[in-house]
mmCIF file of C-alpha atoms in Angstrom:
data_model
loop_
_atom_site.group_PDB
_atom_site.id
_atom_site.type_symbol
_atom_site.label_atom_id
_atom_site.label_comp_id
_atom_site.label_asym_id
_atom_site.label_seq_id
_atom_site.Cartn_x
_atom_site.Cartn_y
_atom_site.Cartn_z
ATOM 1 C CA MET A 1 -15.537 -147.898 93.431
ATOM 2 C CA ALA A 2 -18.278 -148.280 90.890
ATOM 3 C CA LEU A 3 -21.775 -148.185 92.411
ATOM 4 C CA VAL A 4 -23.222 -150.292 89.580
ATOM 5 C CA ASP A 5 -21.477 -153.230 88.082
ATOM 6 C CA GLU A 6 -23.065 -154.127 84.777
ATOM 7 C CA THR A 7 -23.339 -157.776 83.752
ATOM 8 C CA GLN A 8 -24.903 -159.197 80.585
ATOM 9 C CA LEU A 9 -28.212 -161.067 80.573
ATOM 10 C CA GLU A 10 -28.255 -163.802 77.992
ATOM 11 C CA ASP A 11 -31.718 -165.005 78.894
ATOM 12 C CA GLY A 12 -33.940 -165.311 75.766
ATOM 13 C CA ARG A 13 -36.919 -164.056 77.782
ATOM 14 C CA TYR A 14 -35.346 -160.507 77.824
ATOM 15 C CA ARG A 15 -34.970 -160.360 74.043
ATOM 16 C CA LEU A 16 -35.200 -156.859 72.764
ATOM 17 C CA SER A 17 -37.551 -155.978 69.880
ATOM 18 C CA GLU A 18 -36.306 -155.887 66.378
ATOM 19 C CA ALA A 19 -39.554 -154.493 64.981
ATOM 20 C CA THR A 20 -39.063 -151.438 62.814
ATOM 21 C CA ALA A 21 -41.492 -148.604 62.195
ATOM 22 C CA GLY A 22 -42.331 -150.346 58.861
ATOM 23 C CA ASP A 23 -43.565 -153.458 60.757
ATOM 24 C CA PHE A 24 -45.923 -151.418 62.768
ATOM 25 C CA ILE A 25 -47.178 -149.730 59.572
ATOM 26 C CA GLN A 26 -47.749 -153.182 58.190
ATOM 27 C CA LEU A 27 -49.885 -153.998 61.192
ATOM 28 C CA LEU A 28 -52.247 -151.167 59.997
ATOM 29 C CA LYS A 29 -53.009 -153.042 56.790
ATOM 30 C CA PRO A 30 -52.375 -150.123 54.568
ATOM 31 C CA ARG A 31 -54.049 -151.524 51.380
ATOM 32 C CA VAL A 32 -57.246 -152.170 53.289
ATOM 33 C CA MET A 33 -56.861 -148.755 54.887
ATOM 34 C CA SER A 34 -56.631 -147.036 51.480
ATOM 35 C CA LEU A 35 -59.990 -148.380 50.350
ATOM 36 C CA VAL A 36 -61.465 -147.451 53.623
ATOM 37 C CA VAL A 37 -60.086 -143.922 53.510
ATOM 38 C CA PHE A 38 -61.376 -143.519 49.969
ATOM 39 C CA THR A 39 -64.898 -144.563 50.755
ATOM 40 C CA GLY A 40 -64.932 -142.489 53.830
ATOM 41 C CA PHE A 41 -63.655 -139.431 51.813
ATOM 42 C CA VAL A 42 -66.471 -139.955 49.220
ATOM 43 C CA GLY A 43 -69.100 -139.968 52.052
ATOM 44 C CA LEU A 44 -67.639 -136.847 53.542
ATOM 45 C CA ILE A 45 -67.507 -134.855 50.332
ATOM 46 C CA ALA A 46 -70.823 -136.063 48.896
ATOM 47 C CA ALA A 47 -72.579 -135.000 52.114
ATOM 48 C CA PRO A 48 -74.532 -131.675 51.792
ATOM 49 C CA GLY A 49 -73.021 -128.519 53.215
ATOM 50 C CA VAL A 50 -69.498 -127.284 53.333
ATOM 51 C CA VAL A 51 -66.929 -128.838 55.734
ATOM 52 C CA ASN A 52 -63.862 -127.025 57.005
ATOM 53 C CA PRO A 53 -60.880 -128.443 55.188
ATOM 54 C CA PHE A 54 -58.933 -128.972 58.521
ATOM 55 C CA VAL A 55 -62.013 -130.729 60.044
ATOM 56 C CA ALA A 56 -62.296 -132.870 56.887
ATOM 57 C CA VAL A 57 -58.569 -133.828 57.101
ATOM 58 C CA THR A 58 -58.928 -134.596 60.737
ATOM 59 C CA ALA A 59 -61.969 -136.783 60.087
ATOM 60 C CA ILE A 60 -60.169 -138.744 57.271
ATOM 61 C CA LEU A 61 -57.044 -139.171 59.420
ATOM 62 C CA CYS A 62 -59.147 -140.511 62.314
ATOM 63 C CA ILE A 63 -60.993 -142.970 59.999
ATOM 64 C CA ALA A 64 -57.645 -144.095 58.588
ATOM 65 C CA VAL A 65 -56.028 -144.580 62.021
ATOM 66 C CA GLY A 66 -59.203 -146.261 63.397
ATOM 67 C CA ALA A 67 -59.199 -148.721 60.424
ATOM 68 C CA GLY A 68 -55.560 -149.385 60.855
ATOM 69 C CA ALA A 69 -56.073 -149.969 64.634
ATOM 70 C CA SER A 70 -58.725 -152.559 63.865
ATOM 71 C CA GLY A 71 -56.261 -154.228 61.427
ATOM 72 C CA ALA A 72 -53.640 -154.430 64.184
ATOM 73 C CA LEU A 73 -56.117 -155.983 66.663
ATOM 74 C CA ASN A 74 -57.088 -158.479 63.870
ATOM 75 C CA MET A 75 -53.460 -159.407 63.347
ATOM 76 C CA TRP A 76 -52.880 -159.764 67.048
ATOM 77 C CA TYR A 77 -55.887 -162.208 67.479
ATOM 78 C CA ASP A 78 -55.374 -164.116 64.271
ATOM 79 C CA ALA A 79 -51.610 -164.613 64.581
ATOM 80 C CA ASP A 80 -52.064 -168.424 64.983
ATOM 81 C CA ILE A 81 -54.074 -168.813 61.758
ATOM 82 C CA ASP A 82 -51.926 -166.176 59.962
ATOM 83 C CA ALA A 83 -48.847 -168.375 60.588
ATOM 84 C CA VAL A 84 -50.310 -171.309 58.595
ATOM 85 C CA MET A 85 -51.676 -169.385 55.567
ATOM 86 C CA THR A 86 -49.324 -168.615 52.678
ATOM 87 C CA ARG A 87 -50.921 -165.237 52.100
ATOM 88 C CA THR A 88 -50.353 -164.069 55.680
ATOM 89 C CA LYS A 89 -47.396 -166.061 57.125
ATOM 90 C CA THR A 90 -45.043 -163.189 56.448
ATOM 91 C CA ARG A 91 -47.020 -160.714 58.517
ATOM 92 C CA PRO A 92 -45.153 -158.962 61.443
ATOM 93 C CA ILE A 93 -46.420 -161.279 64.157
ATOM 94 C CA PRO A 94 -46.188 -164.744 62.663
ATOM 95 C CA SER A 95 -42.743 -163.889 61.311
ATOM 96 C CA GLY A 96 -41.675 -162.976 64.841
ATOM 97 C CA ARG A 97 -40.745 -159.312 64.144
ATOM 98 C CA VAL A 98 -43.556 -157.990 66.412
ATOM 99 C CA GLN A 99 -44.615 -159.520 69.581
ATOM 100 C CA PRO A 100 -48.298 -160.072 70.078
ATOM 101 C CA GLY A 101 -48.385 -157.869 73.135
ATOM 102 C CA GLU A 102 -46.916 -155.064 71.234
ATOM 103 C CA ALA A 103 -49.548 -155.353 68.454
ATOM 104 C CA LEU A 104 -52.405 -155.511 71.026
ATOM 105 C CA VAL A 105 -51.209 -152.273 72.814
ATOM 106 C CA PHE A 106 -50.564 -150.604 69.510
ATOM 107 C CA GLY A 107 -54.154 -151.392 68.286
ATOM 108 C CA LEU A 108 -55.771 -150.388 71.587
ATOM 109 C CA VAL A 109 -53.913 -147.100 71.888
ATOM 110 C CA LEU A 110 -54.674 -146.150 68.231
ATOM 111 C CA SER A 111 -58.309 -147.205 68.600
ATOM 112 C CA ALA A 112 -58.803 -144.912 71.679
ATOM 113 C CA LEU A 113 -56.869 -142.006 70.133
ATOM 114 C CA SER A 114 -58.743 -142.044 66.899
ATOM 115 C CA VAL A 115 -62.220 -142.332 68.376
ATOM 116 C CA MET A 116 -61.420 -139.609 71.049
ATOM 117 C CA THR A 117 -59.967 -137.249 68.416
ATOM 118 C CA LEU A 118 -62.878 -137.744 65.970
ATOM 119 C CA GLY A 119 -65.416 -137.283 68.829
ATOM 120 C CA VAL A 120 -63.813 -134.173 70.321
ATOM 121 C CA PHE A 121 -62.740 -132.334 67.224
ATOM 122 C CA VAL A 122 -65.308 -133.346 64.691
ATOM 123 C CA ASN A 123 -68.581 -134.813 66.297
ATOM 124 C CA TRP A 124 -69.501 -137.658 68.587
ATOM 125 C CA LEU A 125 -71.891 -139.410 66.291
ATOM 126 C CA ALA A 126 -68.893 -139.917 63.812
ATOM 127 C CA GLY A 127 -66.715 -140.942 66.842
ATOM 128 C CA ALA A 128 -69.397 -143.393 67.982
ATOM 129 C CA LEU A 129 -69.619 -144.875 64.556
ATOM 130 C CA LEU A 130 -65.867 -145.339 64.331
ATOM 131 C CA ALA A 131 -65.786 -146.924 67.761
ATOM 132 C CA PHE A 132 -68.615 -149.364 66.648
ATOM 133 C CA THR A 133 -66.719 -150.138 63.505
ATOM 134 C CA ILE A 134 -63.473 -150.977 65.340
ATOM 135 C CA PHE A 135 -65.475 -153.112 67.854
ATOM 136 C CA PHE A 136 -67.417 -154.930 65.061
ATOM 137 C CA TYR A 137 -64.288 -155.706 63.071
ATOM 138 C CA ALA A 138 -62.052 -156.755 65.964
ATOM 139 C CA VAL A 139 -64.497 -158.480 68.236
ATOM 140 C CA VAL A 140 -67.690 -159.418 66.295
ATOM 141 C CA TYR A 141 -65.851 -160.388 63.054
ATOM 142 C CA THR A 142 -62.315 -161.424 64.101
ATOM 143 C CA MET A 143 -62.955 -163.085 67.517
ATOM 144 C CA TRP A 144 -66.430 -164.556 66.838
ATOM 145 C CA LEU A 145 -67.703 -164.766 63.253
ATOM 146 C CA LYS A 146 -64.512 -165.601 61.326
ATOM 147 C CA ARG A 147 -63.932 -169.039 63.016
ATOM 148 C CA TRP A 148 -67.490 -169.906 63.448
ATOM 149 C CA THR A 149 -69.637 -169.483 60.326
ATOM 150 C CA PRO A 150 -69.220 -169.360 56.592
ATOM 151 C CA GLN A 151 -71.345 -166.157 56.734
ATOM 152 C CA ASN A 152 -68.393 -164.546 58.511
ATOM 153 C CA ILE A 153 -67.540 -162.058 55.757
ATOM 154 C CA VAL A 154 -71.151 -161.488 54.865
ATOM 155 C CA ILE A 155 -72.005 -160.100 58.372
ATOM 156 C CA GLY A 156 -68.452 -158.846 59.005
ATOM 157 C CA GLY A 157 -68.538 -156.879 55.845
ATOM 158 C CA ALA A 158 -70.630 -154.344 57.733
ATOM 159 C CA ALA A 159 -67.431 -153.131 59.406
ATOM 160 C CA GLY A 160 -65.862 -152.312 55.973
ATOM 161 C CA ALA A 161 -69.094 -150.664 54.754
ATOM 162 C CA ILE A 162 -69.492 -148.157 57.559
ATOM 163 C CA PRO A 163 -66.666 -145.652 56.665
ATOM 164 C CA PRO A 164 -68.753 -143.700 54.112
ATOM 165 C CA VAL A 165 -71.472 -143.383 56.670
ATOM 166 C CA ILE A 166 -68.747 -142.086 59.128
ATOM 167 C CA GLY A 167 -67.629 -139.612 56.541
ATOM 168 C CA TRP A 168 -71.200 -138.461 56.053
ATOM 169 C CA ALA A 169 -71.727 -138.154 59.791
ATOM 170 C CA ALA A 170 -68.482 -136.207 60.172
ATOM 171 C CA ALA A 171 -69.745 -133.666 57.587
ATOM 172 C CA THR A 172 -73.313 -133.377 58.744
ATOM 173 C CA GLY A 173 -73.739 -134.689 62.281
ATOM 174 C CA ALA A 174 -76.333 -137.179 61.004
ATOM 175 C CA VAL A 175 -76.896 -140.438 59.058
ATOM 176 C CA SER A 176 -79.094 -140.212 55.859
ATOM 177 C CA LEU A 177 -80.542 -142.757 53.467
ATOM 178 C CA GLU A 178 -78.034 -141.565 50.852
ATOM 179 C CA SER A 179 -75.128 -142.564 53.092
ATOM 180 C CA LEU A 180 -76.895 -145.977 53.703
ATOM 181 C CA VAL A 181 -76.998 -146.625 49.988
ATOM 182 C CA LEU A 182 -73.195 -146.095 49.932
ATOM 183 C CA PHE A 183 -73.115 -148.562 52.937
ATOM 184 C CA ALA A 184 -75.196 -151.052 51.056
ATOM 185 C CA ILE A 185 -72.845 -150.959 47.977
ATOM 186 C CA VAL A 186 -69.780 -151.887 49.927
ATOM 187 C CA PHE A 187 -71.764 -154.374 52.102
ATOM 188 C CA LEU A 188 -73.086 -156.228 49.082
ATOM 189 C CA TRP A 189 -69.730 -156.022 47.318
ATOM 190 C CA THR A 190 -67.953 -157.845 50.118
ATOM 191 C CA PRO A 191 -69.139 -161.447 49.663
ATOM 192 C CA PRO A 192 -68.242 -161.735 45.883
ATOM 193 C CA HIS A 193 -64.929 -159.982 46.523
ATOM 194 C CA PHE A 194 -63.817 -162.313 49.384
ATOM 195 C CA TRP A 195 -65.394 -165.467 48.071
ATOM 196 C CA ALA A 196 -63.496 -165.037 44.820
ATOM 197 C CA LEU A 197 -60.306 -164.904 46.973
ATOM 198 C CA ALA A 198 -61.513 -167.826 49.068
ATOM 199 C CA LEU A 199 -62.059 -169.993 45.961
ATOM 200 C CA PHE A 200 -58.453 -169.740 44.812
ATOM 201 C CA LYS A 201 -57.090 -169.722 48.388
ATOM 202 C CA SER A 202 -59.295 -172.430 49.740
ATOM 203 C CA GLY A 203 -56.309 -174.747 50.634
ATOM 204 C CA ASP A 204 -54.989 -171.829 52.836
ATOM 205 C CA TYR A 205 -58.352 -171.520 54.611
ATOM 206 C CA GLU A 206 -58.726 -175.238 55.076
ATOM 207 C CA ARG A 207 -55.266 -175.579 56.748
ATOM 208 C CA ALA A 208 -56.172 -172.717 58.999
ATOM 209 C CA GLY A 209 -59.510 -174.238 59.869
ATOM 210 C CA ILE A 210 -61.483 -171.197 58.807
ATOM 211 C CA PRO A 211 -65.008 -171.991 57.677
ATOM 212 C CA MET A 212 -65.033 -169.981 54.404
ATOM 213 C CA MET A 213 -67.889 -170.680 52.056
ATOM 214 C CA PRO A 214 -65.945 -172.828 49.446
ATOM 215 C CA ASN A 215 -64.617 -175.086 52.366
ATOM 216 C CA VAL A 216 -68.105 -175.487 53.914
ATOM 217 C CA ALA A 217 -70.780 -175.251 51.119
ATOM 218 C CA GLY A 218 -68.439 -176.367 48.311
ATOM 219 C CA GLU A 219 -67.125 -174.512 45.243
ATOM 220 C CA ALA A 220 -70.297 -174.871 43.122
ATOM 221 C CA SER A 221 -72.541 -173.388 45.771
ATOM 222 C CA THR A 222 -70.001 -170.545 46.351
ATOM 223 C CA ARG A 223 -69.863 -169.795 42.682
ATOM 224 C CA ARG A 224 -73.732 -169.533 42.532
ATOM 225 C CA GLN A 225 -73.777 -167.253 45.567
ATOM 226 C CA ILE A 226 -71.146 -165.017 44.144
ATOM 227 C CA PHE A 227 -73.242 -164.634 41.027
ATOM 228 C CA ALA A 228 -76.333 -163.853 43.039
ATOM 229 C CA TYR A 229 -74.602 -161.239 45.220
ATOM 230 C CA THR A 230 -73.065 -159.574 42.147
ATOM 231 C CA LEU A 231 -76.516 -159.250 40.464
ATOM 232 C CA VAL A 232 -77.689 -157.489 43.564
ATOM 233 C CA VAL A 233 -74.735 -155.268 44.036
ATOM 234 C CA ALA A 234 -74.825 -154.310 40.331
ATOM 235 C CA ALA A 235 -78.437 -153.142 40.694
ATOM 236 C CA VAL A 236 -77.792 -151.370 44.100
ATOM 237 C CA GLY A 237 -74.819 -149.581 42.589
ATOM 238 C CA VAL A 238 -77.154 -147.814 40.121
ATOM 239 C CA LEU A 239 -79.712 -147.040 42.845
ATOM 240 C CA PRO A 240 -78.442 -143.510 43.706
ATOM 241 C CA TRP A 241 -79.680 -142.374 40.182
ATOM 242 C CA PRO A 242 -83.332 -143.449 40.507
ATOM 243 C CA LEU A 243 -83.371 -142.167 44.156
ATOM 244 C CA GLY A 244 -82.334 -138.809 42.958
ATOM 245 C CA TYR A 245 -78.948 -138.651 44.675
ATOM 246 C CA ALA A 246 -76.922 -138.855 41.397
ATOM 247 C CA SER A 247 -77.243 -137.870 37.807
ATOM 248 C CA PRO A 248 -78.090 -140.166 34.843
ATOM 249 C CA GLY A 249 -74.419 -139.913 33.986
ATOM 250 C CA TYR A 250 -73.483 -141.653 37.286
ATOM 251 C CA GLY A 251 -76.315 -144.213 36.585
ATOM 252 C CA LEU A 252 -74.866 -145.064 33.223
ATOM 253 C CA ILE A 253 -71.363 -145.515 34.579
ATOM 254 C CA ALA A 254 -72.572 -147.557 37.514
ATOM 255 C CA ALA A 255 -74.667 -149.818 35.149
ATOM 256 C CA LEU A 256 -71.637 -150.379 32.856
ATOM 257 C CA LEU A 257 -69.408 -151.171 35.839
ATOM 258 C CA GLY A 258 -72.143 -153.441 37.201
ATOM 259 C CA LEU A 259 -72.385 -155.295 33.886
ATOM 260 C CA GLY A 260 -68.661 -155.860 33.898
ATOM 261 C CA PHE A 261 -68.911 -157.249 37.458
ATOM 262 C CA VAL A 262 -71.784 -159.592 36.395
ATOM 263 C CA TRP A 263 -69.720 -160.691 33.318
ATOM 264 C CA TYR A 264 -66.673 -161.581 35.522
ATOM 265 C CA ALA A 265 -69.152 -163.392 38.048
ATOM 266 C CA TRP A 266 -70.685 -165.237 35.137
ATOM 267 C CA LYS A 267 -67.284 -166.487 34.047
ATOM 268 C CA VAL A 268 -66.755 -167.838 37.618
ATOM 269 C CA LEU A 269 -70.208 -169.407 37.635
ATOM 270 C CA ALA A 270 -69.281 -171.182 34.403
ATOM 271 C CA MET A 271 -65.839 -172.331 35.740
ATOM 272 C CA PRO A 272 -65.410 -175.995 35.546
ATOM 273 C CA ASP A 273 -65.461 -178.034 38.785
ATOM 274 C CA GLY A 274 -61.957 -179.308 38.462
ATOM 275 C CA ASP A 275 -60.356 -175.941 37.463
ATOM 276 C CA ARG A 276 -57.327 -175.580 39.754
ATOM 277 C CA ASP A 277 -55.909 -172.466 37.997
ATOM 278 C CA MET A 278 -59.065 -170.596 38.956
ATOM 279 C CA LYS A 279 -58.229 -167.773 36.529
ATOM 280 C CA PRO A 280 -61.807 -166.470 36.405
ATOM 281 C CA ALA A 281 -61.902 -166.235 40.238
ATOM 282 C CA LYS A 282 -58.613 -164.342 40.286
ATOM 283 C CA ALA A 283 -59.903 -161.980 37.448
ATOM 284 C CA LEU A 284 -63.156 -161.436 39.435
ATOM 285 C CA PHE A 285 -61.108 -160.617 42.623
ATOM 286 C CA GLY A 286 -59.009 -158.008 40.664
ATOM 287 C CA TYR A 287 -62.138 -156.612 38.973
ATOM 288 C CA SER A 288 -64.050 -156.314 42.211
ATOM 289 C CA LEU A 289 -61.329 -153.983 43.601
ATOM 290 C CA LEU A 290 -61.525 -151.848 40.377
ATOM 291 C CA TYR A 291 -65.413 -151.868 40.592
ATOM 292 C CA LEU A 292 -65.497 -150.460 44.080
ATOM 293 C CA PHE A 293 -62.833 -147.891 43.497
ATOM 294 C CA ALA A 294 -64.521 -146.782 40.200
ATOM 295 C CA ILE A 295 -68.071 -146.661 41.402
ATOM 296 C CA PHE A 296 -67.111 -144.493 44.415
ATOM 297 C CA ALA A 297 -64.928 -142.281 42.130
ATOM 298 C CA ALA A 298 -67.917 -141.903 39.811
ATOM 299 C CA TYR A 299 -70.153 -140.909 42.785
ATOM 300 C CA LEU A 300 -67.515 -138.461 44.050
ATOM 301 C CA ALA A 301 -67.220 -136.921 40.597
ATOM 302 C CA ASP A 302 -70.917 -136.691 40.256
ATOM 303 C CA SER A 303 -71.328 -134.908 43.600
ATOM 304 C CA VAL A 304 -68.577 -132.388 42.875
ATOM 305 C CA LEU A 305 -69.949 -131.601 39.373
ATOM 306 C CA ALA A 306 -73.513 -131.130 40.854
ATOM 307 C CA ARG A 307 -72.145 -128.804 43.433
ATOM 308 C CA ILE A 308 -70.211 -126.793 40.782
ATOM 309 C CA ALA A 309 -73.332 -126.656 38.679
ATOM 310 C CA SER A 310 -75.556 -125.437 41.566
ATOM 311 C CA ALA A 311 -72.975 -122.931 42.613
ATOM 312 C CA GLY A 312 -72.761 -121.588 38.935
ATOM 313 C CA GLY A 313 -76.589 -121.407 38.773
ATOM 314 C CA ALA A 314 -76.944 -119.549 42.080
ATOM 315 C CA MET B 1 -22.760 -148.709 101.058
ATOM 316 C CA THR B 2 -22.921 -151.825 98.939
ATOM 317 C CA ALA B 3 -22.651 -151.945 95.146
ATOM 318 C CA VAL B 4 -25.884 -152.769 93.351
ATOM 319 C CA GLU B 5 -25.420 -155.284 90.611
ATOM 320 C CA LEU B 6 -27.656 -154.645 87.593
ATOM 321 C CA LYS B 7 -28.166 -157.122 84.834
ATOM 322 C CA THR B 8 -28.580 -155.592 81.421
ATOM 323 C CA VAL B 9 -29.279 -156.717 77.862
ATOM 324 C CA LYS B 10 -26.811 -155.525 75.261
ATOM 325 C CA PRO B 11 -28.645 -154.679 71.998
ATOM 326 C CA THR B 12 -27.392 -156.040 68.714
ATOM 327 C CA GLU B 13 -26.878 -153.766 65.772
ATOM 328 C CA ALA B 14 -30.202 -154.795 64.307
ATOM 329 C CA GLN B 15 -31.973 -154.101 67.550
ATOM 330 C CA LYS B 16 -30.319 -150.655 67.800
ATOM 331 C CA LYS B 17 -31.366 -149.892 64.167
ATOM 332 C CA ALA B 18 -34.916 -151.032 64.773
ATOM 333 C CA GLN B 19 -35.082 -148.922 68.056
ATOM 334 C CA ARG B 20 -33.972 -145.903 66.167
ATOM 335 C CA SER B 21 -36.540 -146.409 63.462
ATOM 336 C CA ARG B 22 -39.297 -146.800 66.107
ATOM 337 C CA SER B 23 -38.101 -143.696 67.996
ATOM 338 C CA ILE B 24 -38.079 -141.521 64.941
ATOM 339 C CA ALA B 25 -41.607 -142.773 63.877
ATOM 340 C CA ILE B 26 -42.922 -142.047 67.407
ATOM 341 C CA ALA B 27 -41.347 -138.540 67.297
ATOM 342 C CA VAL B 28 -42.860 -137.723 63.878
ATOM 343 C CA ALA B 29 -46.294 -139.122 64.853
ATOM 344 C CA LEU B 30 -46.398 -137.222 68.172
ATOM 345 C CA GLY B 31 -45.140 -134.027 66.394
ATOM 346 C CA LEU B 32 -47.864 -134.295 63.759
ATOM 347 C CA PHE B 33 -50.509 -135.083 66.342
ATOM 348 C CA VAL B 34 -49.499 -131.927 68.494
ATOM 349 C CA ILE B 35 -49.720 -129.787 65.274
ATOM 350 C CA LEU B 36 -53.202 -131.385 64.387
ATOM 351 C CA VAL B 37 -54.563 -130.673 67.813
ATOM 352 C CA TYR B 38 -53.240 -127.058 67.818
ATOM 353 C CA VAL B 39 -54.633 -126.308 64.277
ATOM 354 C CA ILE B 40 -57.996 -127.868 64.825
ATOM 355 C CA SER B 41 -58.410 -126.201 68.203
ATOM 356 C CA ILE B 42 -57.944 -122.838 66.469
ATOM 357 C CA VAL B 43 -60.346 -123.826 63.703
ATOM 358 C CA ARG B 44 -63.097 -125.106 66.034
ATOM 359 C CA LEU B 45 -62.711 -122.404 68.726
ATOM 360 C CA GLY B 46 -61.597 -119.528 66.665
ATOM 361 C CA PRO B 47 -58.979 -116.820 67.716
ATOM 362 C CA ALA B 48 -60.576 -116.875 71.223
ATOM 363 C CA ALA B 49 -58.664 -120.091 71.758
ATOM 364 C CA LEU B 50 -55.430 -118.086 71.838
ATOM 365 C CA SER B 51 -56.539 -114.890 73.627
ATOM 366 C CA GLY B 52 -58.956 -116.395 76.098
ATOM 367 C CA GLY B 53 -61.513 -113.849 74.928
ATOM 368 C CA GLY B 54 -64.148 -116.498 74.780
ATOM 369 C CA MET B 55 -64.150 -116.948 78.634
#
């Protein structure tokens, strides 16, 4: 006699997950993560002193996983609005491949793991900064600012700007003015970058009820604000040179990159009111990504060259 | 002794494939994490971490 008689459950409530590993990787927002990892890496390498390569790899890995965890928590909370936006409706939760609870647990476990690993094996200042970044992005930005104010990405931009400071803290155990200048570059870069996207995706944000600047203040005001922020970020991008943190070579590259940024922002400012193609806004969005990558690459190259030069002269 | 009747869910092929994919990813991630903790422990604590000489 069989002890257990198996019968089939057809109830939809007991549906097994069809989420693949790729779906969970998508929850980590790999493209956002790559920018965070790069800026964190630049902060770590530009910091004075020599970091053990294994400690450096651990720090970068923790920053990457922590950033990914905050992305998963963001997708968990924003599943309702992601479902109505063309840009996000194919994400794992709105498409039904991943259940909200799975994403929440995934995000929480990775948050705890990345912060604890960074704290225990690198230092607790870096660990605390990573914890603050995750909290700021998932709670302050996602749960509060995003649906409440058109200044959402201005204030929320702080979360994306902290990684170079975490990298610096991981290398030195401290936060310096130099790392805060790197923070300022990313922080001031965020509004023109996201508002360019918000201009040509304003219909999406309107449907989702998100108070992005073009939907609240109008396109003309957003274009003026983009231009103003771009002027400031172009100037702050050059700042490491007069402050003595980088060479005139870096200053020249940063100035040229900044001029390019201002030129693209000017084209957006001059965009006619009825322009539905929004090609200048799309071009600005693309250039802003190139700008951030290039200016941090220039800063990294400048730091490495300065270190090689000082080692050669010693 | 009475027979216990268990109700089960029979996974589809897609569900089995997804589960396999998740299992492999978890195994790889756990393996890498164990290696990371091992290596970084040696780096941070030095050879004493293996011999107990630091105690």
